[in-house]
Short mmCIF file of C-alpha atoms in Angstrom, two decimals:
data_model
loop_
_atom_site.label_atom_id
_atom_site.label_comp_id
_atom_site.label_asym_id
_atom_site.label_seq_id
_atom_site.Cartn_x
_atom_site.Cartn_y
_atom_site.Cartn_z
CA MET A 1 10.91 69.49 81.67
CA LYS A 2 12.56 67.86 78.59
CA ALA A 3 14.65 64.38 78.93
CA GLN A 4 18.69 64.70 78.66
CA PRO A 5 19.60 63.00 75.40
CA HIS A 6 21.97 60.16 77.53
CA THR A 7 18.56 59.57 79.48
CA LEU A 8 16.91 59.06 76.01
CA HIS A 9 19.48 56.68 74.73
CA ALA A 10 19.65 54.74 78.27
CA GLN A 11 15.99 54.33 77.56
CA ALA A 12 16.06 52.71 74.14
CA ALA A 13 19.07 50.78 74.63
CA SER A 14 17.47 49.05 77.81
CA ALA A 15 13.92 48.69 75.55
CA SER A 16 16.22 47.20 72.96
CA THR A 17 17.74 44.74 75.57
CA GLY A 18 14.77 44.02 76.83
CA TRP A 19 13.21 42.77 73.18
CA LEU A 20 16.34 40.97 72.50
CA LEU A 21 16.01 38.90 75.35
CA LEU A 22 12.61 38.05 74.67
CA LEU A 23 13.20 37.32 71.56
CA GLY A 24 16.23 35.20 72.47
CA ILE A 25 13.87 33.06 75.34
CA ILE A 26 11.28 32.71 72.74
CA LEU A 27 13.94 31.23 69.98
CA ILE A 28 15.32 29.04 72.60
CA ALA A 29 11.85 27.68 73.40
CA ALA A 30 11.03 27.00 70.09
CA ASN A 31 14.15 24.92 69.40
CA LEU A 32 13.29 22.40 72.96
CA ARG A 33 10.44 20.26 70.67
CA ALA A 34 11.29 20.77 67.49
CA PRO A 35 13.92 18.31 67.11
CA ILE A 36 12.22 15.74 69.07
CA THR A 37 8.33 16.16 67.64
CA SER A 38 9.85 15.72 64.17
CA VAL A 39 10.73 12.20 64.90
CA GLY A 40 7.27 10.96 64.92
CA PRO A 41 5.44 11.03 61.75
CA LEU A 42 8.53 9.74 60.36
CA ILE A 43 9.40 6.95 62.38
CA GLY A 44 8.24 4.73 60.20
CA THR A 45 9.98 5.45 57.60
CA ILE A 46 13.28 5.36 59.75
CA ARG A 47 12.31 1.98 61.01
CA HIS A 48 11.85 0.55 57.55
CA ASP A 49 15.00 2.43 56.44
CA LEU A 50 17.53 1.20 59.19
CA GLY A 51 15.42 -2.11 60.03
CA LEU A 52 14.95 -1.06 63.86
CA SER A 53 12.25 -2.91 65.84
CA ASN A 54 9.12 -0.78 67.21
CA THR A 55 11.26 -0.74 70.47
CA LEU A 56 14.47 0.32 68.79
CA ALA A 57 12.69 2.41 67.26
CA GLY A 58 10.93 3.91 70.48
CA MET A 59 14.80 4.48 71.86
CA ILE A 60 15.12 7.88 69.48
CA THR A 61 12.48 9.52 71.48
CA THR A 62 13.70 7.78 74.32
CA LEU A 63 17.10 8.52 74.56
CA PRO A 64 17.14 12.74 74.57
CA LEU A 65 14.74 11.48 77.83
CA ILE A 66 17.75 9.81 79.13
CA ALA A 67 19.86 12.41 78.88
CA PHE A 68 17.75 15.22 80.53
CA ALA A 69 17.42 12.81 82.96
CA LEU A 70 21.45 12.66 83.53
CA LEU A 71 21.84 16.16 83.09
CA SER A 72 19.40 17.86 84.87
CA PRO A 73 21.01 17.87 88.20
CA LEU A 74 24.27 19.14 86.52
CA ALA A 75 22.60 22.37 84.99
CA PRO A 76 22.46 24.83 87.93
CA ARG A 77 25.61 23.95 88.78
CA LEU A 78 27.06 24.89 85.36
CA ALA A 79 25.24 27.97 85.42
CA ARG A 80 26.85 29.22 88.70
CA ARG A 81 30.12 28.21 87.67
CA PHE A 82 30.37 29.87 83.69
CA GLY A 83 27.39 32.08 84.00
CA MET A 84 23.29 31.51 82.51
CA SER A 85 24.01 33.43 78.84
CA PRO A 86 27.34 31.37 78.38
CA VAL A 87 25.65 28.12 79.19
CA LEU A 88 22.70 28.69 77.32
CA LEU A 89 24.81 29.58 74.21
CA GLY A 90 27.24 26.49 74.47
CA SER A 91 23.89 24.26 74.95
CA LEU A 92 22.51 26.00 71.63
CA ILE A 93 25.65 25.14 69.49
CA LEU A 94 25.60 21.29 71.36
CA LEU A 95 22.39 21.24 69.86
CA VAL A 96 23.39 22.02 66.38
CA ILE A 97 26.42 19.42 66.49
CA GLY A 98 23.42 16.98 67.70
CA ILE A 99 21.12 17.73 64.81
CA VAL A 100 23.90 17.48 62.34
CA VAL A 101 25.23 14.03 63.53
CA ARG A 102 21.54 12.46 63.94
CA SER A 103 20.79 13.45 60.04
CA SER A 104 22.72 9.80 59.34
CA SER A 105 21.88 6.84 57.91
CA ASN A 106 23.96 5.22 60.46
CA ILE A 107 22.56 3.55 63.30
CA GLY A 108 25.05 4.63 65.75
CA LEU A 109 25.48 7.72 64.54
CA LEU A 110 21.54 8.49 64.54
CA LEU A 111 21.41 7.87 68.26
CA LEU A 112 24.73 9.11 68.96
CA GLY A 113 23.50 12.88 67.74
CA THR A 114 20.13 11.97 69.88
CA VAL A 115 21.78 11.57 73.04
CA LEU A 116 23.43 15.02 72.21
CA LEU A 117 20.57 17.04 71.05
CA GLY A 118 18.84 15.37 74.49
CA LEU A 119 21.80 16.82 76.72
CA ALA A 120 21.59 20.38 75.08
CA ILE A 121 17.90 20.63 75.44
CA SER A 122 18.54 19.14 78.99
CA ILE A 123 20.23 22.30 79.79
CA CYS A 124 17.80 24.93 78.35
CA ASN A 125 14.63 23.05 79.56
CA VAL A 126 16.36 23.23 83.09
CA LEU A 127 17.61 26.91 83.35
CA MET A 128 14.50 28.91 81.43
CA PRO A 129 12.41 28.40 84.03
CA SER A 130 14.84 30.10 86.49
CA LEU A 131 15.63 32.93 84.13
CA ILE A 132 12.07 33.58 83.52
CA LYS A 133 11.76 33.57 87.42
CA GLU A 134 14.87 35.99 87.88
CA LYS A 135 14.12 38.14 85.05
CA TYR A 136 10.25 38.48 85.05
CA PRO A 137 9.38 37.56 88.89
CA LEU A 138 6.00 39.66 88.33
CA GLN A 139 4.95 37.97 85.37
CA ILE A 140 5.87 34.56 86.07
CA GLY A 141 2.45 32.83 84.52
CA VAL A 142 2.70 35.30 81.48
CA MET A 143 6.20 34.53 80.40
CA ILE A 144 5.84 30.90 81.15
CA GLY A 145 2.97 30.91 78.52
CA VAL A 146 5.09 32.60 76.05
CA TYR A 147 7.94 30.18 76.48
CA ALA A 148 5.56 27.14 76.44
CA VAL A 149 3.18 28.79 73.03
CA ALA A 150 7.07 28.93 71.40
CA MET A 151 7.73 25.54 72.75
CA ASN A 152 4.43 24.08 71.64
CA LEU A 153 3.98 25.98 68.16
CA SER A 154 7.35 24.85 66.22
CA GLY A 155 6.43 21.44 67.99
CA ALA A 156 3.32 21.37 65.94
CA ILE A 157 4.77 22.57 62.79
CA ALA A 158 7.41 20.11 62.70
CA SER A 159 5.56 17.19 63.36
CA GLY A 160 2.74 18.77 60.59
CA ILE A 161 5.81 19.30 58.00
CA SER A 162 8.09 16.56 58.60
CA VAL A 163 6.72 13.79 56.25
CA PRO A 164 5.92 16.45 53.10
CA ILE A 165 9.64 17.50 53.57
CA ALA A 166 11.08 14.33 53.56
CA THR A 167 8.59 12.90 50.61
CA HIS A 168 8.25 15.92 48.33
CA THR A 169 11.42 17.23 48.33
CA GLY A 170 13.85 14.66 47.91
CA LEU A 171 15.84 15.55 51.07
CA GLY A 172 14.43 12.15 52.79
CA TRP A 173 13.85 11.37 56.97
CA LYS A 174 17.30 12.61 57.23
CA GLY A 175 17.34 16.01 55.54
CA ALA A 176 13.70 16.85 57.04
CA LEU A 177 15.42 15.74 60.68
CA GLY A 178 18.86 17.96 59.78
CA LEU A 179 16.84 20.88 58.93
CA TRP A 180 16.22 21.90 62.27
CA GLY A 181 19.61 23.03 62.79
CA VAL A 182 18.72 26.44 60.95
CA LEU A 183 16.34 27.37 63.51
CA ALA A 184 19.14 26.45 65.85
CA VAL A 185 21.35 28.98 64.28
CA ILE A 186 19.14 31.46 64.08
CA ALA A 187 18.70 31.24 68.31
CA ILE A 188 22.50 31.20 68.27
CA LEU A 189 23.22 34.91 66.58
CA ILE A 190 20.13 36.28 68.39
CA TRP A 191 21.53 34.85 72.40
CA ILE A 192 25.05 35.78 71.50
CA PRO A 193 24.38 39.48 72.68
CA GLN A 194 23.39 38.41 75.81
CA LEU A 195 26.60 37.75 76.76
CA GLY A 196 27.57 39.32 79.72
CA ARG A 197 24.85 41.06 80.60
CA GLN A 198 23.48 38.45 82.78
CA GLN A 199 26.97 36.28 82.37
CA HIS A 200 26.75 35.57 86.99
CA LYS A 201 24.03 37.21 87.64
CA ALA A 202 21.24 34.71 87.12
CA LEU A 203 21.74 32.11 89.68
CA ILE A 204 23.90 33.56 92.40
CA THR A 205 22.07 33.36 95.71
CA LYS A 206 21.82 36.52 97.92
CA SER A 207 23.66 35.91 101.15
CA SER A 208 20.13 36.60 103.10
CA GLU A 209 18.43 33.52 100.76
CA LYS A 210 17.69 30.66 102.47
CA ARG A 211 19.19 27.79 100.05
CA THR A 212 16.65 24.98 100.03
CA ASN A 213 17.26 21.08 100.25
CA VAL A 214 14.42 20.07 97.28
CA TRP A 215 15.55 17.14 97.38
CA LYS A 216 14.17 16.39 101.01
CA SER A 217 10.71 18.09 100.26
CA SER A 218 7.61 16.74 100.02
CA LEU A 219 6.32 19.33 97.78
CA ALA A 220 9.45 18.90 95.51
CA TRP A 221 8.99 15.22 95.15
CA HIS A 222 4.90 15.84 94.21
CA VAL A 223 6.10 18.54 91.31
CA THR A 224 8.96 15.96 90.25
CA ILE A 225 6.31 12.92 89.90
CA TYR A 226 3.66 15.49 87.92
CA MET A 227 6.73 16.71 85.78
CA GLY A 228 7.46 12.97 84.81
CA LEU A 229 3.88 11.72 84.46
CA GLN A 230 3.21 14.08 82.18
CA SER A 231 6.14 14.19 80.09
CA MET A 232 5.82 10.17 79.95
CA LEU A 233 2.53 11.10 78.20
CA PHE A 234 3.80 13.34 75.98
CA TYR A 235 6.53 11.31 74.60
CA VAL A 236 4.43 8.26 74.00
CA VAL A 237 2.04 10.63 72.32
CA ILE A 238 4.01 11.79 69.76
CA SER A 239 6.30 8.99 69.41
CA TRP A 240 3.44 6.54 68.67
CA LEU A 241 0.10 8.41 67.77
CA PRO A 242 0.99 8.71 63.86
CA ASP A 243 1.42 4.76 63.89
CA ILE A 244 -2.14 4.94 66.07
CA LEU A 245 -3.85 6.53 63.37
CA LYS A 246 -2.71 4.50 61.01
CA SER A 247 -3.76 1.55 62.34
CA GLN A 248 -7.43 3.36 61.90
CA GLY A 249 -7.12 3.97 58.70
CA LEU A 250 -5.26 7.33 58.10
CA SER A 251 -2.30 7.85 55.81
CA SER A 252 0.87 8.92 56.89
CA ASP A 253 0.24 12.65 56.03
CA SER A 254 -2.88 12.48 57.84
CA ALA A 255 -1.28 10.91 60.38
CA GLY A 256 1.20 13.67 60.79
CA TRP A 257 -1.22 16.34 60.01
CA VAL A 258 -3.28 15.26 63.01
CA LEU A 259 -0.78 15.16 65.03
CA SER A 260 0.30 18.58 64.20
CA LEU A 261 -3.29 20.29 64.56
CA MET A 262 -3.33 18.33 67.73
CA GLN A 263 -0.47 20.74 68.86
CA LEU A 264 -1.87 23.93 67.28
CA ALA A 265 -5.25 23.49 69.05
CA ILE A 266 -3.84 23.91 72.30
CA LEU A 267 -1.73 27.03 71.73
CA PRO A 268 -4.08 29.01 73.09
CA LEU A 269 -4.86 26.75 76.43
CA THR A 270 -0.76 27.02 76.81
CA PHE A 271 -0.58 30.05 77.27
CA ILE A 272 -3.46 30.89 79.17
CA VAL A 273 -3.17 27.86 81.83
CA PRO A 274 0.01 29.35 83.09
CA ILE A 275 -1.80 32.71 83.64
CA LEU A 276 -4.77 31.33 85.16
CA ALA A 277 -2.61 29.34 87.69
CA GLY A 278 -0.59 32.25 88.48
CA ARG A 279 -3.70 33.80 90.03
CA MET A 280 -5.38 31.07 91.34
CA LYS A 281 -4.64 30.16 95.16
CA ASN A 282 -4.42 26.23 94.60
CA GLN A 283 -4.23 25.01 90.67
CA ILE A 284 -6.38 21.70 91.72
CA ALA A 285 -9.68 22.75 89.50
CA LEU A 286 -6.77 22.69 86.33
CA THR A 287 -5.37 19.61 87.20
CA VAL A 288 -8.87 17.95 87.42
CA ALA A 289 -9.83 19.25 84.15
CA THR A 290 -6.62 18.29 82.42
CA ALA A 291 -6.99 14.47 83.72
CA LEU A 292 -10.36 14.55 82.07
CA CYS A 293 -9.06 15.43 78.78
CA PHE A 294 -6.49 12.88 79.14
CA PHE A 295 -9.14 10.20 80.06
CA ILE A 296 -11.52 11.19 77.35
CA GLY A 297 -9.08 11.16 74.37
CA ILE A 298 -7.38 7.88 75.29
CA GLY A 299 -10.80 6.23 75.98
CA GLY A 300 -12.02 7.45 72.52
CA LEU A 301 -8.93 6.12 71.04
CA LEU A 302 -9.70 3.36 72.62
CA SER A 303 -13.56 2.44 71.69
CA GLY A 304 -11.88 2.51 68.39
CA ASN A 305 -14.63 5.90 67.26
CA HIS A 306 -13.67 7.51 64.09
CA LEU A 307 -13.50 10.72 65.60
CA VAL A 308 -10.33 10.49 65.89
CA LEU A 309 -9.74 14.62 65.85
CA LEU A 310 -11.12 15.11 68.26
CA TRP A 311 -9.50 12.46 70.33
CA SER A 312 -6.26 13.82 69.14
CA ILE A 313 -7.01 17.27 70.78
CA LEU A 314 -8.36 16.34 73.52
CA ILE A 315 -5.42 14.23 74.44
CA GLY A 316 -2.87 17.44 73.15
CA ILE A 317 -4.91 19.85 75.12
CA GLY A 318 -3.88 17.59 78.55
CA ALA A 319 -0.27 17.14 77.25
CA GLY A 320 -0.49 21.07 76.81
CA CYS A 321 -2.07 22.22 79.77
CA SER A 322 -0.24 19.54 82.14
CA PHE A 323 3.16 20.77 80.72
CA SER A 324 2.23 24.25 81.54
CA LEU A 325 1.59 23.57 84.87
CA ALA A 326 4.42 21.45 85.98
CA MET A 327 6.46 24.35 84.52
CA THR A 328 4.93 27.12 86.79
CA PHE A 329 5.02 25.19 89.61
CA PHE A 330 8.29 25.60 89.30
CA GLY A 331 8.39 29.14 90.18
CA LEU A 332 4.83 28.99 92.09
CA ARG A 333 6.76 26.66 94.66
CA THR A 334 9.55 28.12 95.04
CA ALA A 335 11.05 31.33 97.02
CA ASN A 336 13.74 32.36 94.72
CA ALA A 337 14.99 31.78 91.26
CA HIS A 338 18.30 29.43 93.15
CA ASP A 339 15.24 27.23 94.47
CA ALA A 340 13.68 27.23 91.26
CA ALA A 341 16.61 26.04 89.38
CA GLU A 342 16.95 23.30 92.14
CA LEU A 343 13.48 22.48 91.39
CA SER A 344 13.63 22.36 88.06
CA GLY A 345 17.02 20.25 87.69
CA MET A 346 15.17 17.70 90.45
CA ALA A 347 12.19 17.28 88.19
CA GLN A 348 13.61 17.35 85.16
CA SER A 349 16.40 14.27 85.83
CA VAL A 350 13.80 12.24 88.13
CA GLY A 351 11.12 13.19 86.16
CA TYR A 352 12.25 12.40 82.44
CA LEU A 353 14.23 9.27 83.68
CA LEU A 354 10.73 8.20 84.41
CA ALA A 355 9.02 9.72 81.22
CA ALA A 356 12.41 7.66 79.47
CA LEU A 357 9.82 4.27 80.13
CA GLY A 358 7.29 5.70 78.19
CA PRO A 359 7.96 5.47 74.58
CA THR A 360 10.50 2.00 74.80
CA LEU A 361 7.55 0.33 77.27
CA PHE A 362 4.63 1.30 74.96
CA GLY A 363 6.91 0.38 71.80
CA TYR A 364 7.61 -3.29 73.69
CA LEU A 365 3.98 -3.54 74.49
CA HIS A 366 2.53 -2.98 70.73
CA ASP A 367 5.39 -5.82 70.32
CA VAL A 368 3.83 -8.20 72.38
CA THR A 369 0.38 -7.67 71.82
CA ASN A 370 0.27 -6.74 68.66
CA GLY A 371 -2.34 -4.23 69.18
CA TRP A 372 -2.81 -0.59 70.87
CA TYR A 373 -5.52 -1.65 73.74
CA VAL A 374 -3.09 -3.18 76.24
CA PRO A 375 -0.49 0.15 75.60
CA LEU A 376 -3.45 2.40 75.64
CA ILE A 377 -4.71 0.92 79.02
CA LEU A 378 -1.21 1.82 80.39
CA LEU A 379 -1.95 5.40 79.58
CA LEU A 380 -4.78 5.25 81.39
CA VAL A 381 -3.30 4.14 84.14
CA ILE A 382 -0.37 6.90 83.88
CA THR A 383 -3.56 9.80 83.89
CA PHE A 384 -4.76 8.46 86.79
CA LEU A 385 -1.34 8.73 88.32
CA LEU A 386 -1.09 12.19 87.51
CA LEU A 387 -4.66 13.33 88.76
CA ILE A 388 -3.31 12.02 92.44
CA PHE A 389 -0.15 13.82 92.35
CA GLY A 390 -0.97 16.96 90.60
CA ILE A 391 -3.53 17.98 93.39
CA ALA A 392 -0.87 17.34 95.69
CA ALA A 393 1.48 19.51 93.88
CA SER A 394 -1.03 22.21 93.11
CA ARG A 395 -1.96 23.20 96.82
CA ASN A 396 -0.76 26.45 97.78
CA ARG A 397 2.50 25.85 99.22
CA VAL A 398 6.00 27.07 98.49
CA ILE A 399 9.25 24.29 99.27
CA GLY A 400 11.25 25.17 102.55
CA ALA A 401 8.35 27.06 104.16
CA PRO A 402 6.78 25.42 106.83
CA LYS A 403 3.55 23.67 107.11
CA ALA A 404 0.16 25.69 108.45
#
């Protein structure tokens, strides 16, 4: 029996909608790292051009994290009030504005634009895991993997091409940072069709679903602190690894490409880890392996050994795996999309507030000690704490469920 024309049309429309949603998720993810990772390789140029101290230069990366911390708890409320798709679209528009404002030679506008793009990214950071749980409940691991790969790939590309764009095209550091507004505009154009399709559905809690106060859950706090520690490690590395590598003899271009290769090398694991995590009874083995990568990589940098690419890649693997685990925990440790959004908001608020201390503190310790030894020791201490809280977050439990 042949399918009716209207049935075939409906199936084709549904498939088109599904692919458009997937493309929209990928493009939003691609905008969540590049505006920040593009700064690290250029931070020396920005510092010299504007006459900034290392501490103030660290604020360029720290300010978005503070914005993440302040706005993250509000993101689920905004989505419930205005709808998931409109809020995400508004965030992308704010991101474009922030990127444009940041691309200024004025220190005040540079910092203001940095705050604006941080606010925009924070909303997307919180809502995307909830959107994935609600739209792909049986494919959380795979979709978190796709999301993480898109985010890390764009971040890696941004790290690698920032210096060449700034130095070889005549655009300077302002043009190299402003160029990423184009990617955000493309994401806006692809996301516009989602308006009306999910507007008030994503975060409406069904009456049969029990609403959980995640702030009173010890498991939620374990996930939150894990999120914060892995973010602190990542943003310190993104901000300061190029300068560390330059102190060990690499040129600015080479340091930028090492940072880029570090992120490119982790892409397969960034995709695989969420899938493995979703299939495992608990994620303790993955948490331990992740911490070992950090320990070995940071220890290698401390040793002064010239295998800087190997140490950088190991640190990158640790950063990619720990981020993927944190994102996966939002889905695995909650019972529904509402709780996933609340946990995501809590973890990214408190977590990024903790992470915000990292780049500035690291820069301050470098200024005070005039070296990288003490700052790198601090990263080893943070890695140990990451292991402890990661093991606690990896146990097979769900927030709000009674303990066995």
